Amino acid sequence: MANYFQPEIERASQEQIKAWQDERLVETVKHVYANVPYYKKLMDEKGITPADIRSCDDLYKLPFLTKNDLREAYPYGLLAVPLEDCVRIQSTSGTTGKRVVAFYTQADLDLWEECCARAIVAAGGSKKDVVQVAYGYGLFTGGPGLNGGSHKVGCLTLPMSSGNTQRQIQFIQDLSATILCCTPSYAAYIAETFQEMGIGPEEISLKAGIFGAEAWSEEMRRDIENKLGIKAYDIYGLTEISGPGVSFECEEQTGMHINEDHFIAEIIDPVTGEVLPEGEKGELVFTSITKRAFPLLRYRTRDICVLTRKPCSCGRTHIKMSKPMGRSDDMMIIRGVNVFPSQIETVLLNYGYPANYQIIVDRVRNTDTLDIQVEMTQEMFSDTVKGIAARERELVDGLKSMLGLAAKVHLVSPKTIARSEGKAVRVIDKRKI
């Protein structure tokens, strides 16, 4: 039996969703055009006025926004309300260029938290649950978003933030936490720590996990589920659009329902910008239609995925997005081949390796090199040197089959690769390109 936080919205008809989107898009475009000179200039350059946008069918006419626009307009250039109407900022955790700062009115925060509440209820959450939020707090949206969503549902909320894994485990045990919210790489670390302590899944109180903020594979999902004895749900969001809760998984685990009453999703060709039909793989673009302080129109996420309206067994009617298959901007091009870290992770997990690895890309004598350091389990580490070399050759063959190019593999001893309590650093690109 599916559960819903706002059933009248989550199960709305396609006609009702379209009507909400048409009305809210028209209003948002007027609001942005009147209050954001930066965006008015972009529209004027395209010869577009608010009168040209009568429904979602006209969305394609609007200019795109990119992260470069946000950095160029930093800090206040895309603010659409007086500063005194804002009650919060959040910021990206990016390491290049200026940080992206997003603004929220109190109404914006309430709507964002409702989106996160939908995700928690979809994962089986209710007032009876204890939600342990181990995403980072502060400027990062993960902690505040799920914290607020948990309150909306009425759960007992443990605002742990990330880190201090022994304390995380103590609280899970002592307070019988039932839902864990954190990055998948940190969930894997917590699961590994439980295992090392000799605590099996049947002894862990958790029943569900809501994991996002970084890419993870189906194999990693099953590994976490098996070790913690939970069902692991994906959640998606961006600081620029609000934070986690833009979309979320239901019990079907076949994609994330986008909260279409707040966001319009498109898939475009990342090279031409052409809008692609449903079912085609391309770059995900979002338009905010209920935010007041910082509404972005046609924001290019750089995430590659697929949209589908195939009916879902959970009863929700909002369009689904696939798990991102990589990014159009951090996709690695190695010797002319497109490579995503998720492909490498899939191979490693298929061969029974833990999800602790690092990809090092370099350029030697004008040729790209791909070196993958993979951590072994304790059992593998006890193998002979000859046995470890055979394992490395096996992985080289598996990766060549998946990627279509040769990679070097170095198996390293357990605990060699630094653990992450936030987003894992998977790729080190040393090329000067």
PDB file of N, CA, C and O in Angstrom, residues 242-312:
ATOM      1  N   SER A 242      16.630  24.253  -5.550  1.00  0.00           N
ATOM      2  CA  SER A 242      16.106  24.305  -4.175  1.00  0.00           C
ATOM      3  C   SER A 242      16.971  23.466  -3.266  1.00  0.00           C
ATOM      4  O   SER A 242      17.354  23.879  -2.178  1.00  0.00           O
ATOM      5  N   GLY A 243      17.288  22.236  -3.704  1.00  0.00           N
ATOM      6  CA  GLY A 243      18.034  21.291  -2.891  1.00  0.00           C
ATOM      7  C   GLY A 243      17.425  19.921  -3.074  1.00  0.00           C
ATOM      8  O   GLY A 243      16.651  19.702  -4.009  1.00  0.00           O
ATOM      9  N   PRO A 244      17.727  18.958  -2.206  1.00  0.00           N
ATOM     10  CA  PRO A 244      17.153  17.621  -2.364  1.00  0.00           C
ATOM     11  C   PRO A 244      15.630  17.684  -2.333  1.00  0.00           C
ATOM     12  O   PRO A 244      15.045  18.554  -1.691  1.00  0.00           O
ATOM     13  N   GLY A 245      14.995  16.759  -3.044  1.00  0.00           N
ATOM     14  CA  GLY A 245      13.541  16.751  -3.074  1.00  0.00           C
ATOM     15  C   GLY A 245      12.959  17.262  -4.378  1.00  0.00           C
ATOM     16  O   GLY A 245      11.745  17.284  -4.550  1.00  0.00           O
ATOM     17  N   VAL A 246      13.824  17.666  -5.319  1.00  0.00           N
ATOM     18  CA  VAL A 246      13.310  17.998  -6.654  1.00  0.00           C
ATOM     19  C   VAL A 246      12.633  16.753  -7.236  1.00  0.00           C
ATOM     20  O   VAL A 246      11.589  16.825  -7.858  1.00  0.00           O
ATOM     21  N   SER A 247      13.246  15.597  -6.965  1.00  0.00           N
ATOM     22  CA  SER A 247      12.631  14.320  -7.338  1.00  0.00           C
ATOM     23  C   SER A 247      13.059  13.257  -6.335  1.00  0.00           C
ATOM     24  O   SER A 247      14.051  13.434  -5.621  1.00  0.00           O
ATOM     25  N   PHE A 248      12.308  12.168  -6.298  1.00  0.00           N
ATOM     26  CA  PHE A 248      12.563  11.131  -5.300  1.00  0.00           C
ATOM     27  C   PHE A 248      12.005   9.799  -5.779  1.00  0.00           C
ATOM     28  O   PHE A 248      11.086   9.751  -6.588  1.00  0.00           O
ATOM     29  N   GLU A 249      12.562   8.731  -5.232  1.00  0.00           N
ATOM     30  CA  GLU A 249      12.125   7.388  -5.589  1.00  0.00           C
ATOM     31  C   GLU A 249      10.967   6.927  -4.716  1.00  0.00           C
ATOM     32  O   GLU A 249      10.881   7.275  -3.537  1.00  0.00           O
ATOM     33  N   CYS A 250      10.125   6.086  -5.312  1.00  0.00           N
ATOM     34  CA  CYS A 250       9.080   5.382  -4.573  1.00  0.00           C
ATOM     35  C   CYS A 250       9.524   3.934  -4.408  1.00  0.00           C
ATOM     36  O   CYS A 250      10.634   3.566  -4.788  1.00  0.00           O
ATOM     37  N   GLU A 251       8.634   3.091  -3.873  1.00  0.00           N
ATOM     38  CA  GLU A 251       9.019   1.698  -3.603  1.00  0.00           C
ATOM     39  C   GLU A 251       9.334   0.906  -4.865  1.00  0.00           C
ATOM     40  O   GLU A 251       9.975  -0.143  -4.811  1.00  0.00           O
ATOM     41  N   GLU A 252       8.922   1.395  -6.035  1.00  0.00           N
ATOM     42  CA  GLU A 252       9.197   0.672  -7.273  1.00  0.00           C
ATOM     43  C   GLU A 252      10.682   0.730  -7.641  1.00  0.00           C
ATOM     44  O   GLU A 252      11.193  -0.126  -8.348  1.00  0.00           O
ATOM     45  N   GLN A 253      11.366   1.764  -7.200  1.00  0.00           N
ATOM     46  CA  GLN A 253      12.815   1.938  -7.428  1.00  0.00           C
ATOM     47  C   GLN A 253      13.184   1.875  -8.921  1.00  0.00           C
ATOM     48  O   GLN A 253      14.203   1.315  -9.298  1.00  0.00           O
ATOM     49  N   THR A 254      12.365   2.486  -9.758  1.00  0.00           N
ATOM     50  CA  THR A 254      12.652   2.490 -11.199  1.00  0.00           C
ATOM     51  C   THR A 254      12.743   3.915 -11.736  1.00  0.00           C
ATOM     52  O   THR A 254      12.367   4.181 -12.872  1.00  0.00           O
ATOM     53  N   GLY A 255      13.251   4.813 -10.922  1.00  0.00           N
ATOM     54  CA  GLY A 255      13.348   6.212 -11.319  1.00  0.00           C
ATOM     55  C   GLY A 255      12.739   7.100 -10.255  1.00  0.00           C
ATOM     56  O   GLY A 255      12.050   6.622  -9.336  1.00  0.00           O
ATOM     57  N   MET A 256      13.007   8.396 -10.373  1.00  0.00           N
ATOM     58  CA  MET A 256      12.558   9.354  -9.367  1.00  0.00           C
ATOM     59  C   MET A 256      11.444  10.240  -9.887  1.00  0.00           C
ATOM     60  O   MET A 256      11.557  10.834 -10.963  1.00  0.00           O
ATOM     61  N   HIS A 257      10.339  10.319  -9.130  1.00  0.00           N
ATOM     62  CA  HIS A 257       9.226  11.178  -9.490  1.00  0.00           C
ATOM     63  C   HIS A 257       9.624  12.641  -9.287  1.00  0.00           C
ATOM     64  O   HIS A 257      10.043  13.034  -8.196  1.00  0.00           O
ATOM     65  N   ILE A 258       9.497  13.432 -10.333  1.00  0.00           N
ATOM     66  CA  ILE A 258       9.788  14.867 -10.249  1.00  0.00           C
ATOM     67  C   ILE A 258       8.549  15.580  -9.710  1.00  0.00           C
ATOM     68  O   ILE A 258       7.429  15.315 -10.146  1.00  0.00           O
ATOM     69  N   ASN A 259       8.731  16.466  -8.763  1.00  0.00           N
ATOM     70  CA  ASN A 259       7.607  17.231  -8.209  1.00  0.00           C
ATOM     71  C   ASN A 259       7.172  18.284  -9.229  1.00  0.00           C
ATOM     72  O   ASN A 259       7.577  19.444  -9.180  1.00  0.00           O
ATOM     73  N   GLU A 260       6.310  17.831 -10.145  1.00  0.00           N
ATOM     74  CA  GLU A 260       5.967  18.654 -11.309  1.00  0.00           C
ATOM     75  C   GLU A 260       5.090  19.856 -10.980  1.00  0.00           C
ATOM     76  O   GLU A 260       4.927  20.739 -11.830  1.00  0.00           O
ATOM     77  N   ASP A 261       4.532  19.890  -9.800  1.00  0.00           N
ATOM     78  CA  ASP A 261       3.774  21.095  -9.425  1.00  0.00           C
ATOM     79  C   ASP A 261       4.716  22.237  -9.071  1.00  0.00           C
ATOM     80  O   ASP A 261       4.282  23.381  -8.963  1.00  0.00           O
ATOM     81  N   HIS A 262       6.011  21.922  -8.913  1.00  0.00           N
ATOM     82  CA  HIS A 262       7.013  22.952  -8.607  1.00  0.00           C
ATOM     83  C   HIS A 262       8.087  23.123  -9.682  1.00  0.00           C
ATOM     84  O   HIS A 262       8.697  24.183  -9.775  1.00  0.00           O
ATOM     85  N   PHE A 263       8.318  22.065 -10.470  1.00  0.00           N
ATOM     86  CA  PHE A 263       9.418  22.096 -11.439  1.00  0.00           C
ATOM     87  C   PHE A 263       8.971  21.497 -12.770  1.00  0.00           C
ATOM     88  O   PHE A 263       8.330  20.452 -12.798  1.00  0.00           O
ATOM     89  N   ILE A 264       9.347  22.154 -13.861  1.00  0.00           N
ATOM     90  CA  ILE A 264       9.124  21.608 -15.202  1.00  0.00           C
ATOM     91  C   ILE A 264      10.454  21.048 -15.691  1.00  0.00           C
ATOM     92  O   ILE A 264      11.482  21.737 -15.658  1.00  0.00           O
ATOM     93  N   ALA A 265      10.420  19.803 -16.133  1.00  0.00           N
ATOM     94  CA  ALA A 265      11.642  19.145 -16.599  1.00  0.00           C
ATOM     95  C   ALA A 265      11.629  19.008 -18.117  1.00  0.00           C
ATOM     96  O   ALA A 265      10.589  18.733 -18.719  1.00  0.00           O
ATOM     97  N   GLU A 266      12.783  19.194 -18.725  1.00  0.00           N
ATOM     98  CA  GLU A 266      12.982  18.946 -20.160  1.00  0.00           C
ATOM     99  C   GLU A 266      14.251  18.115 -20.317  1.00  0.00           C
ATOM    100  O   GLU A 266      15.145  18.154 -19.465  1.00  0.00           O
ATOM    101  N   ILE A 267      14.339  17.406 -21.417  1.00  0.00           N
ATOM    102  CA  ILE A 267      15.581  16.754 -21.818  1.00  0.00           C
ATOM    103  C   ILE A 267      16.016  17.380 -23.140  1.00  0.00           C
ATOM    104  O   ILE A 267      15.219  17.466 -24.086  1.00  0.00           O
ATOM    105  N   ILE A 268      17.270  17.828 -23.192  1.00  0.00           N
ATOM    106  CA  ILE A 268      17.773  18.476 -24.404  1.00  0.00           C
ATOM    107  C   ILE A 268      19.016  17.763 -24.916  1.00  0.00           C
ATOM    108  O   ILE A 268      19.685  17.042 -24.166  1.00  0.00           O
ATOM    109  N   ASP A 269      19.305  17.980 -26.184  1.00  0.00           N
ATOM    110  CA  ASP A 269      20.589  17.561 -26.745  1.00  0.00           C
ATOM    111  C   ASP A 269      21.644  18.491 -26.142  1.00  0.00           C
ATOM    112  O   ASP A 269      21.550  19.715 -26.309  1.00  0.00           O
ATOM    113  N   PRO A 270      22.644  17.970 -25.410  1.00  0.00           N
ATOM    114  CA  PRO A 270      23.596  18.853 -24.741  1.00  0.00           C
ATOM    115  C   PRO A 270      24.446  19.688 -25.684  1.00  0.00           C
ATOM    116  O   PRO A 270      25.030  20.690 -25.264  1.00  0.00           O
ATOM    117  N   VAL A 271      24.509  19.295 -26.952  1.00  0.00           N
ATOM    118  CA  VAL A 271      25.312  20.050 -27.915  1.00  0.00           C
ATOM    119  C   VAL A 271      24.478  21.126 -28.607  1.00  0.00           C
ATOM    120  O   VAL A 271      24.864  22.295 -28.667  1.00  0.00           O
ATOM    121  N   THR A 272      23.288  20.745 -29.093  1.00  0.00           N
ATOM    122  CA  THR A 272      22.474  21.682 -29.889  1.00  0.00           C
ATOM    123  C   THR A 272      21.457  22.448 -29.062  1.00  0.00           C
ATOM    124  O   THR A 272      20.975  23.498 -29.491  1.00  0.00           O
ATOM    125  N   GLY A 273      21.097  21.935 -27.879  1.00  0.00           N
ATOM    126  CA  GLY A 273      20.057  22.575 -27.083  1.00  0.00           C
ATOM    127  C   GLY A 273      18.654  22.218 -27.525  1.00  0.00           C
ATOM    128  O   GLY A 273      17.674  22.686 -26.941  1.00  0.00           O
ATOM    129  N   GLU A 274      18.532  21.361 -28.531  1.00  0.00           N
ATOM    130  CA  GLU A 274      17.219  20.960 -29.028  1.00  0.00           C
ATOM    131  C   GLU A 274      16.491  20.109 -27.987  1.00  0.00           C
ATOM    132  O   GLU A 274      17.077  19.227 -27.363  1.00  0.00           O
ATOM    133  N   VAL A 275      15.198  20.385 -27.791  1.00  0.00           N
ATOM    134  CA  VAL A 275      14.390  19.599 -26.855  1.00  0.00           C
ATOM    135  C   VAL A 275      14.134  18.219 -27.458  1.00  0.00           C
ATOM    136  O   VAL A 275      13.721  18.097 -28.614  1.00  0.00           O
ATOM    137  N   LEU A 276      14.393  17.173 -26.667  1.00  0.00           N
ATOM    138  CA  LEU A 276      14.244  15.802 -27.139  1.00  0.00           C
ATOM    139  C   LEU A 276      12.925  15.204 -26.642  1.00  0.00           C
ATOM    140  O   LEU A 276      12.416  15.595 -25.588  1.00  0.00           O
ATOM    141  N   PRO A 277      12.368  14.253 -27.382  1.00  0.00           N
ATOM    142  CA  PRO A 277      11.106  13.636 -26.964  1.00  0.00           C
ATOM    143  C   PRO A 277      11.281  12.736 -25.743  1.00  0.00           C
ATOM    144  O   PRO A 277      12.397  12.308 -25.421  1.00  0.00           O
ATOM    145  N   GLU A 278      10.169  12.455 -25.072  1.00  0.00           N
ATOM    146  CA  GLU A 278      10.173  11.563 -23.918  1.00  0.00           C
ATOM    147  C   GLU A 278      10.831  10.232 -24.282  1.00  0.00           C
ATOM    148  O   GLU A 278      10.598   9.690 -25.354  1.00  0.00           O
ATOM    149  N   GLY A 279      11.687   9.755 -23.367  1.00  0.00           N
ATOM    150  CA  GLY A 279      12.351   8.477 -23.597  1.00  0.00           C
ATOM    151  C   GLY A 279      13.742   8.600 -24.185  1.00  0.00           C
ATOM    152  O   GLY A 279      14.511   7.641 -24.184  1.00  0.00           O
ATOM    153  N   GLU A 280      14.078   9.785 -24.710  1.00  0.00           N
ATOM    154  CA  GLU A 280      15.413  10.004 -25.277  1.00  0.00           C
ATOM    155  C   GLU A 280      16.387  10.399 -24.168  1.00  0.00           C
ATOM    156  O   GLU A 280      16.038  11.123 -23.232  1.00  0.00           O
ATOM    157  N   LYS A 281      17.618   9.940 -24.283  1.00  0.00           N
ATOM    158  CA  LYS A 281      18.651  10.286 -23.303  1.00  0.00           C
ATOM    159  C   LYS A 281      19.270  11.627 -23.662  1.00  0.00           C
ATOM    160  O   LYS A 281      19.619  11.875 -24.813  1.00  0.00           O
ATOM    161  N   GLY A 282      19.407  12.498 -22.686  1.00  0.00           N
ATOM    162  CA  GLY A 282      20.013  13.803 -22.926  1.00  0.00           C
ATOM    163  C   GLY A 282      20.212  14.551 -21.623  1.00  0.00           C
ATOM    164  O   GLY A 282      20.156  13.971 -20.538  1.00  0.00           O
ATOM    165  N   GLU A 283      20.463  15.852 -21.731  1.00  0.00           N
ATOM    166  CA  GLU A 283      20.737  16.676 -20.553  1.00  0.00           C
ATOM    167  C   GLU A 283      19.447  17.171 -19.924  1.00  0.00           C
ATOM    168  O   GLU A 283      18.539  17.638 -20.605  1.00  0.00           O
ATOM    169  N   LEU A 284      19.385  17.079 -18.617  1.00  0.00           N
ATOM    170  CA  LEU A 284      18.203  17.481 -17.858  1.00  0.00           C
ATOM    171  C   LEU A 284      18.202  18.994 -17.636  1.00  0.00           C
ATOM    172  O   LEU A 284      19.205  19.572 -17.216  1.00  0.00           O
ATOM    173  N   VAL A 285      17.053  19.612 -17.909  1.00  0.00           N
ATOM    174  CA  VAL A 285      16.878  21.058 -17.744  1.00  0.00           C
ATOM    175  C   VAL A 285      15.670  21.285 -16.843  1.00  0.00           C
ATOM    176  O   VAL A 285      14.620  20.648 -17.034  1.00  0.00           O
ATOM    177  N   PHE A 286      15.793  22.187 -15.861  1.00  0.00           N
ATOM    178  CA  PHE A 286      14.689  22.445 -14.941  1.00  0.00           C
ATOM    179  C   PHE A 286      14.273  23.912 -14.973  1.00  0.00           C
ATOM    180  O   PHE A 286      15.119  24.808 -15.086  1.00  0.00           O
ATOM    181  N   THR A 287      12.967  24.119 -14.829  1.00  0.00           N
ATOM    182  CA  THR A 287      12.409  25.450 -14.647  1.00  0.00           C
ATOM    183  C   THR A 287      11.624  25.454 -13.341  1.00  0.00           C
ATOM    184  O   THR A 287      10.737  24.616 -13.132  1.00  0.00           O
ATOM    185  N   SER A 288      11.951  26.387 -12.444  1.00  0.00           N
ATOM    186  CA  SER A 288      11.222  26.530 -11.174  1.00  0.00           C
ATOM    187  C   SER A 288       9.962  27.349 -11.421  1.00  0.00           C
ATOM    188  O   SER A 288      10.037  28.414 -12.037  1.00  0.00           O
ATOM    189  N   ILE A 289       8.823  26.885 -10.924  1.00  0.00           N
ATOM    190  CA  ILE A 289       7.570  27.619 -11.193  1.00  0.00           C
ATOM    191  C   ILE A 289       6.820  28.035  -9.928  1.00  0.00           C
ATOM    192  O   ILE A 289       5.731  28.624 -10.026  1.00  0.00           O
ATOM    193  N   THR A 290       7.402  27.778  -8.754  1.00  0.00           N
ATOM    194  CA  THR A 290       6.742  28.243  -7.521  1.00  0.00           C
ATOM    195  C   THR A 290       7.672  29.055  -6.626  1.00  0.00           C
ATOM    196  O   THR A 290       7.221  29.647  -5.654  1.00  0.00           O
ATOM    197  N   LYS A 291       8.956  29.093  -6.928  1.00  0.00           N
ATOM    198  CA  LYS A 291       9.888  29.835  -6.086  1.00  0.00           C
ATOM    199  C   LYS A 291       9.752  31.336  -6.345  1.00  0.00           C
ATOM    200  O   LYS A 291       9.542  31.765  -7.468  1.00  0.00           O
ATOM    201  N   ARG A 292       9.908  32.110  -5.295  1.00  0.00           N
ATOM    202  CA  ARG A 292       9.804  33.556  -5.421  1.00  0.00           C
ATOM    203  C   ARG A 292      11.170  34.240  -5.386  1.00  0.00           C
ATOM    204  O   ARG A 292      11.448  35.133  -6.170  1.00  0.00           O
ATOM    205  N   ALA A 293      12.046  33.827  -4.469  1.00  0.00           N
ATOM    206  CA  ALA A 293      13.307  34.543  -4.287  1.00  0.00           C
ATOM    207  C   ALA A 293      14.308  34.271  -5.405  1.00  0.00           C
ATOM    208  O   ALA A 293      15.007  35.168  -5.848  1.00  0.00           O
ATOM    209  N   PHE A 294      14.350  33.012  -5.862  1.00  0.00           N
ATOM    210  CA  PHE A 294      15.434  32.615  -6.770  1.00  0.00           C
ATOM    211  C   PHE A 294      14.918  31.617  -7.802  1.00  0.00           C
ATOM    212  O   PHE A 294      15.385  30.489  -7.888  1.00  0.00           O
ATOM    213  N   PRO A 295      13.923  32.028  -8.606  1.00  0.00           N
ATOM    214  CA  PRO A 295      13.374  31.099  -9.600  1.00  0.00           C
ATOM    215  C   PRO A 295      14.234  31.065 -10.859  1.00  0.00           C
ATOM    216  O   PRO A 295      14.473  32.093 -11.483  1.00  0.00           O
ATOM    217  N   LEU A 296      14.733  29.883 -11.207  1.00  0.00           N
ATOM    218  CA  LEU A 296      15.552  29.747 -12.406  1.00  0.00           C
ATOM    219  C   LEU A 296      14.726  29.177 -13.550  1.00  0.00           C
ATOM    220  O   LEU A 296      13.977  28.210 -13.372  1.00  0.00           O
ATOM    221  N   LEU A 297      14.857  29.785 -14.713  1.00  0.00           N
ATOM    222  CA  LEU A 297      14.150  29.335 -15.912  1.00  0.00           C
ATOM    223  C   LEU A 297      15.120  28.584 -16.816  1.00  0.00           C
ATOM    224  O   LEU A 297      16.187  29.078 -17.151  1.00  0.00           O
ATOM    225  N   ARG A 298      14.751  27.358 -17.178  1.00  0.00           N
ATOM    226  CA  ARG A 298      15.522  26.533 -18.104  1.00  0.00           C
ATOM    227  C   ARG A 298      16.996  26.412 -17.657  1.00  0.00           C
ATOM    228  O   ARG A 298      17.919  26.678 -18.414  1.00  0.00           O
ATOM    229  N   TYR A 299      17.175  25.967 -16.436  1.00  0.00           N
ATOM    230  CA  TYR A 299      18.518  25.806 -15.888  1.00  0.00           C
ATOM    231  C   TYR A 299      19.114  24.480 -16.343  1.00  0.00           C
ATOM    232  O   TYR A 299      18.537  23.412 -16.113  1.00  0.00           O
ATOM    233  N   ARG A 300      20.272  24.542 -16.962  1.00  0.00           N
ATOM    234  CA  ARG A 300      20.949  23.347 -17.466  1.00  0.00           C
ATOM    235  C   ARG A 300      21.705  22.665 -16.323  1.00  0.00           C
ATOM    236  O   ARG A 300      22.682  23.207 -15.816  1.00  0.00           O
ATOM    237  N   THR A 301      21.247  21.479 -15.953  1.00  0.00           N
ATOM    238  CA  THR A 301      21.839  20.780 -14.815  1.00  0.00           C
ATOM    239  C   THR A 301      23.146  20.083 -15.165  1.00  0.00           C
ATOM    240  O   THR A 301      23.937  19.769 -14.288  1.00  0.00           O
ATOM    241  N   ARG A 302      23.363  19.781 -16.457  1.00  0.00           N
ATOM    242  CA  ARG A 302      24.496  18.987 -16.963  1.00  0.00           C
ATOM    243  C   ARG A 302      24.358  17.498 -16.643  1.00  0.00           C
ATOM    244  O   ARG A 302      25.212  16.704 -17.034  1.00  0.00           O
ATOM    245  N   ASP A 303      23.299  17.117 -15.935  1.00  0.00           N
ATOM    246  CA  ASP A 303      23.066  15.697 -15.655  1.00  0.00           C
ATOM    247  C   ASP A 303      22.421  15.025 -16.864  1.00  0.00           C
ATOM    248  O   ASP A 303      21.489  15.567 -17.461  1.00  0.00           O
ATOM    249  N   ILE A 304      22.925  13.863 -17.214  1.00  0.00           N
ATOM    250  CA  ILE A 304      22.401  13.090 -18.344  1.00  0.00           C
ATOM    251  C   ILE A 304      21.406  12.057 -17.819  1.00  0.00           C
ATOM    252  O   ILE A 304      21.735  11.266 -16.923  1.00  0.00           O
ATOM    253  N   CYS A 305      20.178  12.074 -18.338  1.00  0.00           N
ATOM    254  CA  CYS A 305      19.193  11.087 -17.898  1.00  0.00           C
ATOM    255  C   CYS A 305      18.074  10.960 -18.928  1.00  0.00           C
ATOM    256  O   CYS A 305      18.151  11.503 -20.030  1.00  0.00           O
ATOM    257  N   VAL A 306      17.027  10.227 -18.550  1.00  0.00           N
ATOM    258  CA  VAL A 306      15.870   9.966 -19.411  1.00  0.00           C
ATOM    259  C   VAL A 306      14.619  10.268 -18.609  1.00  0.00           C
ATOM    260  O   VAL A 306      14.559  10.001 -17.400  1.00  0.00           O
ATOM    261  N   LEU A 307      13.591  10.820 -19.253  1.00  0.00           N
ATOM    262  CA  LEU A 307      12.287  11.063 -18.621  1.00  0.00           C
ATOM    263  C   LEU A 307      11.265  10.071 -19.154  1.00  0.00           C
ATOM    264  O   LEU A 307      11.294   9.721 -20.339  1.00  0.00           O
ATOM    265  N   THR A 308      10.352   9.635 -18.286  1.00  0.00           N
ATOM    266  CA  THR A 308       9.290   8.738 -18.744  1.00  0.00           C
ATOM    267  C   THR A 308       7.996   8.985 -17.986  1.00  0.00           C
ATOM    268  O   THR A 308       8.021   9.271 -16.778  1.00  0.00           O
ATOM    269  N   ARG A 309       6.882   8.864 -18.708  1.00  0.00           N
ATOM    270  CA  ARG A 309       5.553   8.968 -18.102  1.00  0.00           C
ATOM    271  C   ARG A 309       4.884   7.602 -17.996  1.00  0.00           C
ATOM    272  O   ARG A 309       3.677   7.507 -17.797  1.00  0.00           O
ATOM    273  N   LYS A 310       5.662   6.556 -18.122  1.00  0.00           N
ATOM    274  CA  LYS A 310       5.100   5.221 -17.954  1.00  0.00           C
ATOM    275  C   LYS A 310       4.419   5.128 -16.591  1.00  0.00           C
ATOM    276  O   LYS A 310       4.996   5.515 -15.580  1.00  0.00           O
ATOM    277  N   PRO A 311       3.176   4.620 -16.524  1.00  0.00           N
ATOM    278  CA  PRO A 311       2.461   4.543 -15.241  1.00  0.00           C
ATOM    279  C   PRO A 311       3.271   3.788 -14.186  1.00  0.00           C
ATOM    280  O   PRO A 311       3.938   2.804 -14.480  1.00  0.00           O
ATOM    281  N   CYS A 312       3.211   4.283 -12.948  1.00  0.00           N
ATOM    282  CA  CYS A 312       3.982   3.689 -11.855  1.00  0.00           C
ATOM    283  C   CYS A 312       3.044   2.945 -10.918  1.00  0.00           C
ATOM    284  O   CYS A 312       1.944   3.428 -10.614  1.00  0.00           O
TER     285      CYS A 312
END
